[in-house]
Short mmCIF file of C-alpha atoms and ligand atoms in Angstrom, two decimals:
data_model
loop_
_atom_site.label_atom_id
_atom_site.label_comp_id
_atom_site.label_asym_id
_atom_site.label_seq_id
_atom_site.Cartn_x
_atom_site.Cartn_y
_atom_site.Cartn_z
CA UNK A 116 91.40 118.57 89.42
CA UNK A 117 93.52 115.66 88.14
CA UNK A 118 96.69 115.54 90.03
CA UNK A 119 99.53 113.13 89.38
CA UNK A 120 101.46 112.56 92.84
CA UNK A 121 104.81 111.18 92.21
CA UNK A 122 106.96 109.97 95.06
CA UNK A 123 109.41 107.44 96.29
CA UNK A 124 107.51 106.41 99.23
CA UNK A 125 103.84 106.10 100.34
CA UNK A 126 102.44 104.24 103.45
CA UNK A 127 101.59 101.69 103.95
CA UNK A 128 103.55 100.10 100.83
CA UNK A 129 106.98 101.51 101.56
CA UNK A 130 107.91 103.94 104.53
CA UNK A 131 111.22 105.34 105.76
CA UNK A 132 109.83 108.50 107.29
CA UNK A 133 107.23 111.09 107.49
CA UNK A 134 107.29 111.67 103.60
CA UNK A 135 105.46 108.27 103.40
CA UNK A 136 102.92 109.22 105.74
CA UNK A 137 101.96 112.25 103.81
CA UNK A 138 102.05 110.55 100.36
CA UNK A 139 99.85 107.77 101.58
CA UNK A 140 97.16 110.20 102.99
CA UNK A 141 97.10 113.09 100.73
CA UNK A 142 95.80 111.30 97.85
CA UNK A 143 92.87 109.79 99.70
CA UNK A 144 92.12 113.18 101.19
CA UNK A 145 91.85 114.72 97.54
CA UNK A 146 90.06 111.66 96.49
CA UNK A 147 87.28 112.11 99.29
CA UNK A 148 86.99 115.76 98.31
CA UNK A 149 86.00 114.68 94.63
CA UNK A 150 89.10 115.35 92.87
CA UNK A 151 91.16 112.82 90.75
CA UNK A 152 94.58 112.10 92.30
CA UNK A 153 96.80 109.53 90.61
CA UNK A 154 99.80 108.21 92.80
CA UNK A 155 102.97 106.89 91.06
CA UNK A 156 105.70 105.29 92.74
CA UNK A 157 108.39 102.51 92.42
CA UNK A 158 107.28 98.84 92.56
CA UNK A 159 110.08 98.07 95.19
CA UNK A 160 110.82 94.56 96.29
CA UNK A 161 109.12 94.90 99.76
CA UNK A 162 106.03 96.10 97.79
CA UNK A 163 106.32 92.82 95.26
CA UNK A 164 106.36 90.63 98.57
CA UNK A 165 102.86 92.21 99.76
CA UNK A 166 101.26 90.21 96.61
CA UNK A 167 98.83 93.13 96.15
CA UNK A 168 96.05 92.55 93.59
CA UNK A 169 97.39 94.49 90.64
CA UNK A 170 96.49 94.88 86.92
CA UNK A 171 99.04 95.75 84.10
CA UNK A 172 97.87 98.97 82.99
CA UNK A 173 100.55 100.12 80.55
CA UNK A 174 104.02 99.64 79.33
CA UNK A 175 106.52 102.58 79.34
CA UNK A 176 109.99 103.28 77.83
CA UNK A 177 112.13 105.68 79.55
CA UNK A 178 115.54 106.75 78.15
CA UNK A 179 118.29 106.68 81.00
CA UNK A 180 121.84 107.24 80.14
CA UNK A 181 121.23 107.18 76.37
CA UNK A 182 119.37 103.69 76.61
CA UNK A 183 115.89 102.90 76.65
CA UNK A 184 114.67 101.25 79.83
CA UNK A 185 111.38 99.33 80.03
CA UNK A 186 108.84 99.33 82.69
CA UNK A 187 105.40 97.91 83.47
CA UNK A 188 102.79 100.12 85.04
CA UNK A 189 100.84 98.19 87.77
CA UNK A 190 97.69 99.56 88.85
CA UNK A 191 95.91 99.18 92.22
CA UNK A 192 94.53 101.14 94.87
CA UNK A 193 95.24 102.75 98.31
CA UNK A 194 94.21 100.52 101.08
CA UNK A 195 90.76 101.45 102.63
CA UNK A 196 90.24 103.96 99.52
CA UNK A 197 89.28 103.54 95.88
CA UNK A 198 91.97 106.02 95.25
CA UNK A 199 94.23 104.70 92.25
CA UNK A 200 98.04 104.06 92.84
CA UNK A 201 100.22 103.23 90.08
CA UNK A 202 103.69 101.33 90.61
CA UNK A 203 106.51 101.61 88.07
CA UNK A 204 108.09 98.11 87.68
CA UNK A 205 111.63 97.88 86.71
CA UNK A 206 113.47 94.91 88.65
CA UNK A 207 116.95 96.33 87.63
CA UNK A 208 116.23 99.31 89.51
CA UNK A 209 113.66 98.44 92.34
CA UNK A 210 114.06 94.86 93.05
CA UNK A 211 116.46 95.35 95.97
CA UNK A 212 116.04 95.23 99.86
CA UNK A 213 116.69 98.89 100.63
CA UNK A 214 114.65 101.90 99.06
CA UNK A 215 117.61 104.17 99.04
CA UNK A 216 120.40 102.21 100.45
CA UNK A 217 121.46 98.96 101.67
CA UNK A 218 123.95 97.76 104.33
CA UNK A 219 124.68 101.24 105.31
CA UNK A 220 125.63 102.69 101.78
CA UNK A 221 123.41 104.47 99.10
CA UNK A 222 122.74 102.54 95.96
CA UNK A 223 125.33 103.82 93.38
CA UNK A 224 122.69 104.37 90.71
CA UNK A 225 120.39 106.41 92.75
CA UNK A 226 120.35 109.07 90.08
CA UNK A 227 119.27 106.53 87.37
CA UNK A 228 116.80 104.98 89.47
CA UNK A 229 114.78 108.23 90.55
CA UNK A 230 115.34 109.83 86.96
CA UNK A 231 113.38 106.75 85.96
CA UNK A 232 110.79 107.31 88.45
CA UNK A 233 110.19 111.11 87.47
CA UNK A 234 110.40 110.50 83.61
CA UNK A 235 108.47 107.23 84.14
CA UNK A 236 105.62 108.78 86.00
CA UNK A 237 105.21 111.34 83.05
CA UNK A 238 105.43 108.58 80.53
CA UNK A 239 102.81 106.59 82.64
CA UNK A 240 100.23 109.28 82.37
CA UNK A 241 100.68 109.60 78.75
CA UNK A 242 100.17 106.00 78.35
CA UNK A 243 97.21 105.68 80.71
CA UNK A 244 95.62 108.75 78.97
CA UNK A 245 95.68 110.57 82.25
CA UNK A 246 95.67 114.42 81.43
CA UNK A 247 97.32 115.71 84.58
CA UNK A 248 96.39 119.40 85.37
CA UNK A 249 99.22 119.27 87.95
CA UNK A 250 102.18 116.95 88.86
CA UNK A 251 103.01 117.04 92.50
CA UNK A 252 106.52 115.99 93.12
CA UNK A 253 108.02 115.12 96.58
CA UNK A 254 111.53 115.57 97.64
CA UNK A 255 114.75 115.12 95.52
CA UNK A 256 113.66 111.61 94.30
CA UNK A 257 110.95 112.98 92.14
CA UNK A 258 112.00 116.65 91.84
CA UNK A 259 113.07 116.00 88.05
CA UNK A 260 109.58 115.87 87.16
CA UNK A 261 109.23 119.67 86.77
CA UNK A 262 112.49 120.05 84.73
CA UNK A 263 111.44 117.34 82.49
CA UNK A 264 108.00 118.74 81.99
CA UNK A 265 109.38 121.93 80.90
CA UNK A 266 112.69 120.93 78.98
CA UNK A 267 111.78 117.77 77.31
CA UNK A 268 107.80 117.74 76.98
CA UNK A 269 107.44 121.60 76.19
CA UNK A 270 105.67 120.85 72.75
CA UNK A 271 103.61 118.13 74.45
CA UNK A 272 99.94 118.73 75.81
CA UNK A 273 101.39 117.28 79.05
CA UNK A 274 104.06 120.09 78.97
CA UNK A 275 101.28 122.50 79.86
CA UNK A 276 100.47 120.73 83.42
CA UNK A 277 101.57 122.68 86.51
CA UNK A 278 104.27 121.51 88.74
CA UNK A 279 104.43 121.74 92.48
CA UNK A 280 107.36 120.40 94.41
CA UNK A 281 106.97 119.63 98.04
CA UNK A 282 110.24 119.71 100.14
CA UNK A 283 109.93 117.47 103.09
CA UNK A 284 113.43 118.14 104.30
CA UNK A 285 116.07 120.30 102.57
CA UNK A 286 118.95 118.32 104.10
CA UNK A 287 118.42 115.59 101.30
CA UNK A 288 119.41 117.22 98.25
CA UNK A 289 119.86 114.54 95.56
CA UNK A 290 123.49 115.52 94.69
CA UNK A 291 125.38 113.47 92.27
CA UNK A 292 128.52 113.97 89.87
CA UNK A 293 128.15 116.14 86.99
CA UNK A 294 128.31 113.62 84.47
CA UNK A 295 124.75 112.33 85.62
CA UNK A 296 123.43 114.95 83.23
CA UNK A 297 123.87 112.50 80.86
CA UNK A 298 122.15 109.93 82.94
CA UNK A 299 119.13 111.98 83.43
CA UNK A 300 119.19 112.85 79.68
CA UNK A 301 119.34 116.71 80.05
CA UNK A 302 121.48 118.57 77.77
CA UNK A 303 124.74 119.90 79.59
CA UNK A 304 124.08 123.27 78.74
CA UNK A 305 121.61 123.27 81.53
CA UNK A 306 124.55 122.35 83.88
CA UNK A 307 124.94 125.71 85.19
CA UNK A 308 124.62 127.96 88.56
CA UNK A 309 121.01 128.92 87.60
CA UNK A 310 119.77 125.40 87.05
CA UNK A 311 121.32 122.01 87.76
CA UNK A 312 124.74 122.77 88.94
CA UNK A 313 125.04 123.03 92.98
CA UNK A 314 128.74 123.42 93.93
CA UNK A 315 130.43 121.28 91.00
CA UNK A 316 127.70 118.52 91.22
CA UNK A 317 124.12 118.05 89.99
CA UNK A 318 121.39 118.58 92.57
CA UNK A 319 118.01 117.32 91.50
CA UNK A 320 116.29 119.16 94.21
CA UNK A 321 117.81 122.39 93.06
CA UNK A 322 116.68 121.67 89.44
CA UNK A 323 113.19 120.90 90.81
CA UNK A 324 113.07 124.09 92.90
CA UNK A 325 114.20 126.22 89.85
CA UNK A 326 111.67 124.58 87.59
CA UNK A 327 108.55 123.96 89.70
CA UNK A 328 105.71 126.59 89.28
CA UNK A 329 105.21 126.42 93.00
CA UNK A 330 107.37 124.99 95.88
CA UNK A 331 106.20 124.43 99.30
CA UNK A 332 107.48 122.88 102.32
CA UNK A 333 105.76 121.17 105.23
CA UNK A 334 105.28 124.16 107.78
CA UNK A 335 105.33 127.85 107.40
CA UNK A 336 108.18 128.14 110.07
CA UNK A 337 110.38 125.92 108.10
CA UNK A 338 109.59 127.62 104.84
CA UNK A 339 110.95 130.73 106.36
CA UNK A 340 113.83 128.79 108.15
CA UNK A 341 115.13 127.46 105.06
CA UNK A 342 115.82 130.74 103.46
CA UNK A 343 118.56 131.21 105.90
CA UNK A 344 122.12 129.77 106.09
CA UNK A 345 121.33 128.06 109.50
CA UNK A 346 118.74 125.72 108.12
CA UNK A 347 118.94 126.05 104.26
CA UNK A 348 121.81 123.47 103.95
CA UNK A 349 123.30 125.75 101.17
CA UNK A 350 120.17 125.73 99.20
CA UNK A 351 118.98 128.98 101.01
CA UNK A 352 119.93 131.23 98.09
CA UNK A 353 118.04 129.29 95.58
CA UNK A 354 114.96 129.19 97.85
CA UNK A 355 115.08 132.96 98.30
CA UNK A 356 115.15 133.39 94.66
CA UNK A 357 111.81 131.50 94.69
CA UNK A 358 110.58 133.47 97.81
CA UNK A 359 107.23 134.35 95.98
CA UNK A 360 106.29 130.98 95.02
CA UNK A 361 107.48 129.31 98.42
CA UNK A 362 104.80 128.21 100.83
CA UNK A 363 104.29 126.19 104.01
CA UNK A 364 101.58 123.63 104.55
CA UNK A 365 101.44 121.67 107.64
CA UNK A 366 100.82 118.07 107.23
CA UNK A 367 97.90 116.28 108.44
CA UNK A 368 97.11 113.09 110.22
CA UNK A 369 95.77 109.86 108.49
CA UNK A 370 92.65 109.26 111.01
CA UNK A 371 92.20 105.55 109.66
CA UNK A 372 95.88 104.89 111.01
CA UNK A 373 96.34 107.06 113.80
CA UNK A 374 93.34 107.47 116.03
CA UNK A 375 93.25 106.16 119.63
CA UNK A 376 89.54 105.32 119.56
CA UNK A 377 90.04 102.59 116.79
CA UNK A 378 93.76 101.60 116.91
CA UNK A 379 94.23 97.98 116.51
CA UNK A 380 97.79 98.01 117.96
CA UNK A 381 96.90 99.57 121.47
CA UNK A 382 95.71 97.86 124.48
CA UNK A 383 92.61 99.75 125.11
CA UNK A 384 90.57 102.24 123.16
CA UNK A 385 90.01 105.74 124.30
CA UNK A 386 89.27 109.20 123.22
CA UNK A 387 88.78 112.87 124.68
CA UNK A 388 85.40 111.79 126.26
CA UNK A 389 86.93 108.75 127.97
CA UNK A 390 90.29 108.56 128.98
CA UNK A 391 90.18 105.56 131.17
CA UNK A 392 91.72 103.41 128.27
CA UNK A 393 94.84 105.74 128.23
CA UNK A 394 95.73 104.31 131.71
CA UNK A 395 95.33 100.52 130.29
CA UNK A 396 97.80 101.57 127.37
CA UNK A 397 100.32 103.19 130.11
CA UNK A 398 100.22 99.99 132.24
CA UNK A 399 100.60 97.78 129.26
CA UNK A 400 103.64 99.75 127.90
CA UNK A 401 105.34 99.56 131.14
CA UNK A 402 104.61 95.72 131.19
CA UNK A 403 106.18 95.28 127.84
CA UNK A 404 109.06 97.49 128.81
CA UNK A 405 109.71 95.71 132.00
CA UNK A 406 109.36 98.99 133.97
CA UNK A 407 107.85 98.99 137.30
CA UNK A 408 103.95 99.85 137.29
CA UNK A 409 104.62 103.23 138.97
CA UNK A 410 102.62 106.35 138.71
CA UNK A 411 105.78 108.01 137.74
CA UNK A 412 105.63 110.36 134.50
CA UNK A 413 106.24 107.91 131.48
CA UNK A 414 107.81 109.73 128.48
CA UNK A 415 108.09 108.24 125.09
CA UNK A 416 110.04 108.90 121.64
CA UNK A 417 109.72 107.20 118.32
CA UNK A 418 112.48 108.35 116.00
CA UNK A 419 115.01 107.84 113.26
CA UNK A 420 118.29 108.05 114.91
CA UNK A 421 119.61 110.92 112.77
CA UNK A 422 121.48 113.91 114.30
CA UNK A 423 118.37 116.07 113.35
CA UNK A 424 116.27 114.32 116.15
CA UNK A 425 118.45 115.40 118.97
CA UNK A 426 118.63 111.98 120.65
CA UNK A 427 122.03 112.98 121.75
CA UNK A 428 120.50 115.95 123.38
CA UNK A 429 118.07 113.67 125.23
CA UNK A 430 121.00 111.14 126.05
CA UNK A 431 122.77 114.07 127.84
CA UNK A 432 119.65 115.08 129.70
CA UNK A 433 118.54 111.74 131.00
CA UNK A 434 120.88 111.08 133.95
CA UNK A 435 120.17 114.41 135.57
CA UNK A 436 116.51 113.85 134.88
CA UNK A 437 116.50 110.46 136.47
CA UNK A 438 118.19 111.78 139.68
CA UNK A 439 115.86 114.77 140.07
CA UNK A 440 112.57 113.38 139.11
CA UNK A 441 110.79 109.88 139.11
CA UNK A 442 110.71 109.87 135.24
CA UNK A 443 110.38 106.67 133.17
CA UNK A 444 111.39 106.70 129.49
CA UNK A 445 110.73 104.65 126.45
CA UNK A 446 112.69 105.09 123.13
CA UNK A 447 112.22 103.41 119.85
CA UNK A 448 114.93 104.36 117.52
CA UNK A 449 115.72 103.38 113.80
CA UNK A 450 119.03 103.55 112.07
CA UNK A 451 122.53 103.53 113.53
CA UNK A 452 124.88 106.29 114.70
CA UNK A 453 126.90 107.18 117.76
CA UNK A 454 124.01 107.83 119.87
CA UNK A 455 122.97 104.08 119.96
CA UNK A 456 125.81 103.20 122.03
CA UNK A 457 125.18 105.84 124.55
CA UNK A 458 121.59 104.85 124.74
CA UNK A 459 122.55 101.33 125.42
CA UNK A 460 124.78 102.34 127.97
CA UNK A 461 122.12 104.40 129.85
CA UNK A 462 119.75 101.72 129.68
CA UNK A 463 122.02 99.20 131.27
CA UNK A 464 122.69 101.81 134.06
CA UNK A 465 118.96 102.94 134.64
CA UNK A 466 117.29 99.48 134.02
CA UNK A 467 114.10 100.35 135.91
CA UNK A 468 113.83 103.83 134.35
CA UNK A 469 114.66 103.54 130.83
CA UNK A 470 113.90 100.91 128.00
CA UNK A 471 115.40 101.39 124.54
CA UNK A 472 114.11 99.48 121.34
CA UNK A 473 116.34 99.60 118.20
CA UNK A 474 114.78 99.07 114.82
CA UNK A 475 111.73 100.17 112.82
CA UNK A 476 108.38 98.89 114.64
CA UNK A 477 104.99 100.27 113.52
CA UNK A 478 103.10 98.52 116.39
CA UNK A 479 105.39 99.39 119.15
CA UNK A 480 105.41 103.16 117.74
CA UNK A 481 101.62 103.35 118.28
CA UNK A 482 101.82 101.54 121.70
CA UNK A 483 104.66 104.03 122.91
CA UNK A 484 102.54 107.07 121.69
CA UNK A 485 99.39 105.63 123.32
CA UNK A 486 101.01 104.67 126.60
CA UNK A 487 103.20 107.89 127.22
CA UNK A 488 102.18 110.75 129.42
CA UNK A 489 104.65 112.89 127.45
CA UNK A 490 106.19 112.81 124.06
CA UNK A 491 109.65 114.14 123.37
CA UNK A 492 111.00 115.94 120.17
CA UNK A 493 114.38 117.72 120.92
CA UNK A 494 114.90 118.08 117.31
CA UNK A 495 117.57 120.40 115.91
CA UNK A 496 115.37 121.19 112.79
CA UNK A 497 112.15 119.83 112.00
CA UNK A 498 110.32 120.46 108.76
CA UNK A 499 106.75 119.56 110.05
CA UNK A 500 107.25 116.56 112.50
CA UNK A 501 104.12 114.12 112.38
CA UNK A 502 104.86 112.13 115.60
CA UNK A 503 104.09 115.20 117.93
CA UNK A 504 100.69 115.45 115.95
CA UNK A 505 100.21 111.82 116.71
CA UNK A 506 100.92 112.63 120.26
CA UNK A 507 98.56 115.44 120.76
CA UNK A 508 95.81 113.30 119.41
CA UNK A 509 96.88 110.21 121.79
CA UNK A 510 97.12 112.53 124.78
CA UNK A 511 100.87 112.38 125.23
CA UNK A 512 101.66 115.85 125.91
CA UNK A 513 104.62 116.83 123.64
CA UNK A 514 107.86 118.40 124.81
CA UNK A 515 109.55 119.92 121.89
CA UNK A 516 112.18 122.14 120.73
CA UNK A 517 110.78 125.50 119.26
CA UNK A 518 111.95 125.02 115.75
CA UNK A 519 110.01 124.71 112.07
CA UNK A 520 106.71 122.57 112.30
CA UNK A 521 107.20 122.02 116.12
CA UNK A 522 106.88 125.77 116.58
CA UNK A 523 103.88 125.93 114.49
CA UNK A 524 101.78 122.83 116.06
CA UNK A 525 102.68 122.86 119.73
CA UNK A 526 101.61 125.68 121.97
CA UNK A 527 103.86 126.33 125.13
CA UNK A 528 101.90 125.74 128.44
CA UNK A 529 101.98 129.16 130.46
CA UNK A 530 99.57 130.41 133.07
CA UNK A 531 98.09 132.44 130.15
CA UNK A 532 97.95 129.78 127.50
CA UNK A 533 96.37 127.08 130.04
CA UNK A 534 93.74 129.62 130.95
CA UNK A 535 92.75 130.57 127.41
CA UNK A 536 92.62 126.83 126.39
CA UNK A 537 95.61 127.15 123.88
CA UNK A 538 98.24 125.29 125.66
CA UNK A 539 99.03 121.83 124.18
CA UNK A 540 102.48 120.96 125.32
CA UNK A 541 105.93 122.39 126.30
CA UNK A 542 108.59 123.94 124.37
CA UNK A 543 112.06 125.16 124.67
CA UNK A 544 114.67 126.90 122.60
CA UNK A 545 118.38 125.71 122.81
CA UNK A 546 119.38 122.32 121.77
CA UNK A 547 121.08 121.46 124.87
CA UNK A 548 120.59 118.90 127.47
CA UNK A 549 120.09 121.64 130.06
CA UNK A 550 117.22 123.36 128.28
CA UNK A 551 115.51 120.18 127.58
CA UNK A 552 115.81 118.87 131.17
CA UNK A 553 114.45 122.20 132.33
CA UNK A 554 111.44 121.93 129.94
CA UNK A 555 110.77 118.19 130.85
CA UNK A 556 110.95 119.25 134.56
CA UNK A 557 108.41 122.03 133.82
CA UNK A 558 106.10 119.31 132.31
CA UNK A 559 106.51 116.84 135.47
CA UNK A 560 105.63 119.54 137.80
CA UNK A 561 102.52 120.43 135.97
CA UNK A 562 101.59 116.84 135.86
CA UNK A 563 101.21 116.81 139.83
CA UNK A 564 98.16 119.14 139.09
CA UNK A 565 95.64 116.51 137.77
CA UNK A 566 93.07 118.93 136.63
CA UNK A 567 95.58 121.28 134.81
CA UNK A 568 97.33 118.32 133.02
CA UNK A 569 93.87 116.67 131.98
CA UNK A 570 93.05 120.14 130.71
CA UNK A 571 96.30 120.29 128.74
CA UNK A 572 95.72 116.77 127.36
CA UNK A 573 92.24 117.45 126.13
CA UNK A 574 93.34 120.49 124.43
CA UNK A 575 95.66 118.59 122.33
CA UNK A 576 93.21 115.70 121.78
CA UNK A 577 90.50 118.07 120.65
CA UNK A 578 92.49 119.66 118.00
CA UNK A 579 91.53 118.83 114.39
CA UNK A 580 94.71 117.73 112.39
CA UNK A 581 92.77 115.81 109.77
CA UNK A 582 94.18 115.81 106.33
CA UNK A 583 91.09 117.53 104.81
CA UNK A 584 92.31 121.03 105.76
CA UNK A 585 95.70 120.36 104.35
CA UNK A 586 94.35 118.83 101.11
CA UNK A 587 92.53 122.01 100.51
CA UNK A 588 95.72 124.10 101.09
CA UNK A 589 97.13 121.78 98.43
CA UNK A 590 94.31 122.45 96.16
CA UNK A 591 95.18 126.14 96.32
CA UNK A 592 98.82 125.50 95.54
CA UNK A 593 97.67 123.43 92.40
CA UNK A 594 95.65 126.34 91.32
CA UNK A 595 98.51 128.60 91.80
CA UNK A 596 100.50 126.23 89.55
CA UNK A 597 98.20 125.88 87.08
CA UNK A 598 97.72 129.87 86.91
CA UNK A 599 101.53 130.37 86.54
CA UNK A 600 101.10 128.05 83.15
CA UNK A 601 98.34 130.23 82.26
CA UNK A 602 96.26 127.19 82.30
CA UNK A 603 93.58 127.86 84.90
P1 ADP B 53 110.84 112.01 109.86
O1 ADP B 53 110.22 111.99 108.35
O2 ADP B 53 111.91 113.25 109.85
O3 ADP B 53 111.59 110.85 110.24
P2 ADP B 53 108.38 112.60 111.10
O4 ADP B 53 107.68 112.92 112.51
O5 ADP B 53 107.86 113.46 110.14
O6 ADP B 53 109.77 112.43 110.93
O7 ADP B 53 107.70 111.24 110.68
C1 ADP B 53 108.24 109.86 111.19
C2 ADP B 53 107.22 108.82 110.96
O8 ADP B 53 107.89 107.51 111.09
C3 ADP B 53 106.18 108.68 111.85
O9 ADP B 53 105.01 107.94 111.37
C4 ADP B 53 106.91 107.75 112.86
O10 ADP B 53 105.80 107.06 113.67
C5 ADP B 53 107.74 106.77 112.06
N1 ADP B 53 108.72 106.21 112.47
C6 ADP B 53 110.07 107.02 113.04
N2 ADP B 53 111.01 106.23 113.51
C7 ADP B 53 110.24 105.02 113.75
C8 ADP B 53 110.56 103.77 114.27
N3 ADP B 53 111.82 103.51 114.71
N4 ADP B 53 109.79 102.70 114.10
C9 ADP B 53 108.48 103.12 113.77
N5 ADP B 53 107.95 103.99 113.21
C10 ADP B 53 108.98 105.03 113.08
#
């Protein structure tokens, strides 16, 4: 299967969240399974700085706002693989600091920048002679691929390709003023409630959902949740209309990046057969954080500081937990919102119990997940969540809110689930400090029983979250997208 995967970020080139992890890993998994994926993404300034060995493979011309914009297609491969990647170079759009925003504000021309990506990707496949069977778009940034294929390339052979749209987070909808119909170059008669219009604006995500042959999100639970007003962020009606074509595929883990047996960032290697390295990682993390080397339960969290992630819920729970349990806590948070000040105050008050790092730090993320006994995710909603999967693999028992992908990937520990070998973590329902504290306390109590705790850790560590299984699910969806085009 020839699959053009179009996305705005991919690890390790450019990453702001889980989307990049997925897009960096899925093509490699498809490639290993013998298929022909081609990843297409923008050539951002931060990628140019990597000085990758790239070849100019083609030039493209993309109409944006009625003017022809030029771009170069630079070809390379994903690190550790021969899987090809094409970067679309247009310095006016991409030679900037942030991917989507800078100094706290969104780039004003994001609509044009990502229309260029979506249409440029289709043009790139044409120029390269890559006859994609399927285009796989991700989130609002490349959602226009599907409407472009149908509305602008209908008479071209490429217009017969199937289109799959993956929604990684329905809260981000690519909403722009109505006049941006001219920016993206789609006739204004499509600016209506059934197509591009979303509450008097244009939504690129909505247009993608409407026009894609198949839509999926990153867990079965989240797929159901986003059809409801509580989680749909206004998109629930559009998604319910596509119910028959809406699927859930849980993400996998990129083993070459997240594996405690060969992780260059962590203090010692370990795995389910030998857990001794885990203790070394724990001590090393305590040292790095200036926390006393106690046997106390050490909990970790690595996150964007977004309301979604419930860091405020954790901040509310910590004082009580520090009083009632010997807990130590390490948090790495990126972004800046109200909760940052609350965390700083707590860290100043509980110096030997809490260490907080602000910023984006890949190495520290690995060290926290390897060193922690427990890993916290009190998310208000969670499409899939990757860090709880990493935590499972690294023997950091996840304590999660029962929502979306967290519900699908963590099995709450009870006497029965522990006995049956299914238990992998702890889950709670309400997004409140009380419910989180009660759940952490449950975990702290079980940790006193070394045998039960080890069993729980090993249950999680021995699970298979490799990308192969998820990639096979995607192949099914590609086949379905082609069938709905009458092409398979
Ligand atoms: P989301 O995509 O909503 O941010 P996920 O759990 O799906 O959440 O993926 C988050 C990814 O980003 C993980 O790979 C995680 O390790 C990484 N990450 C998040 N915040 C940070 C941070 N502050 N520093 C380093 N890595 C981070």
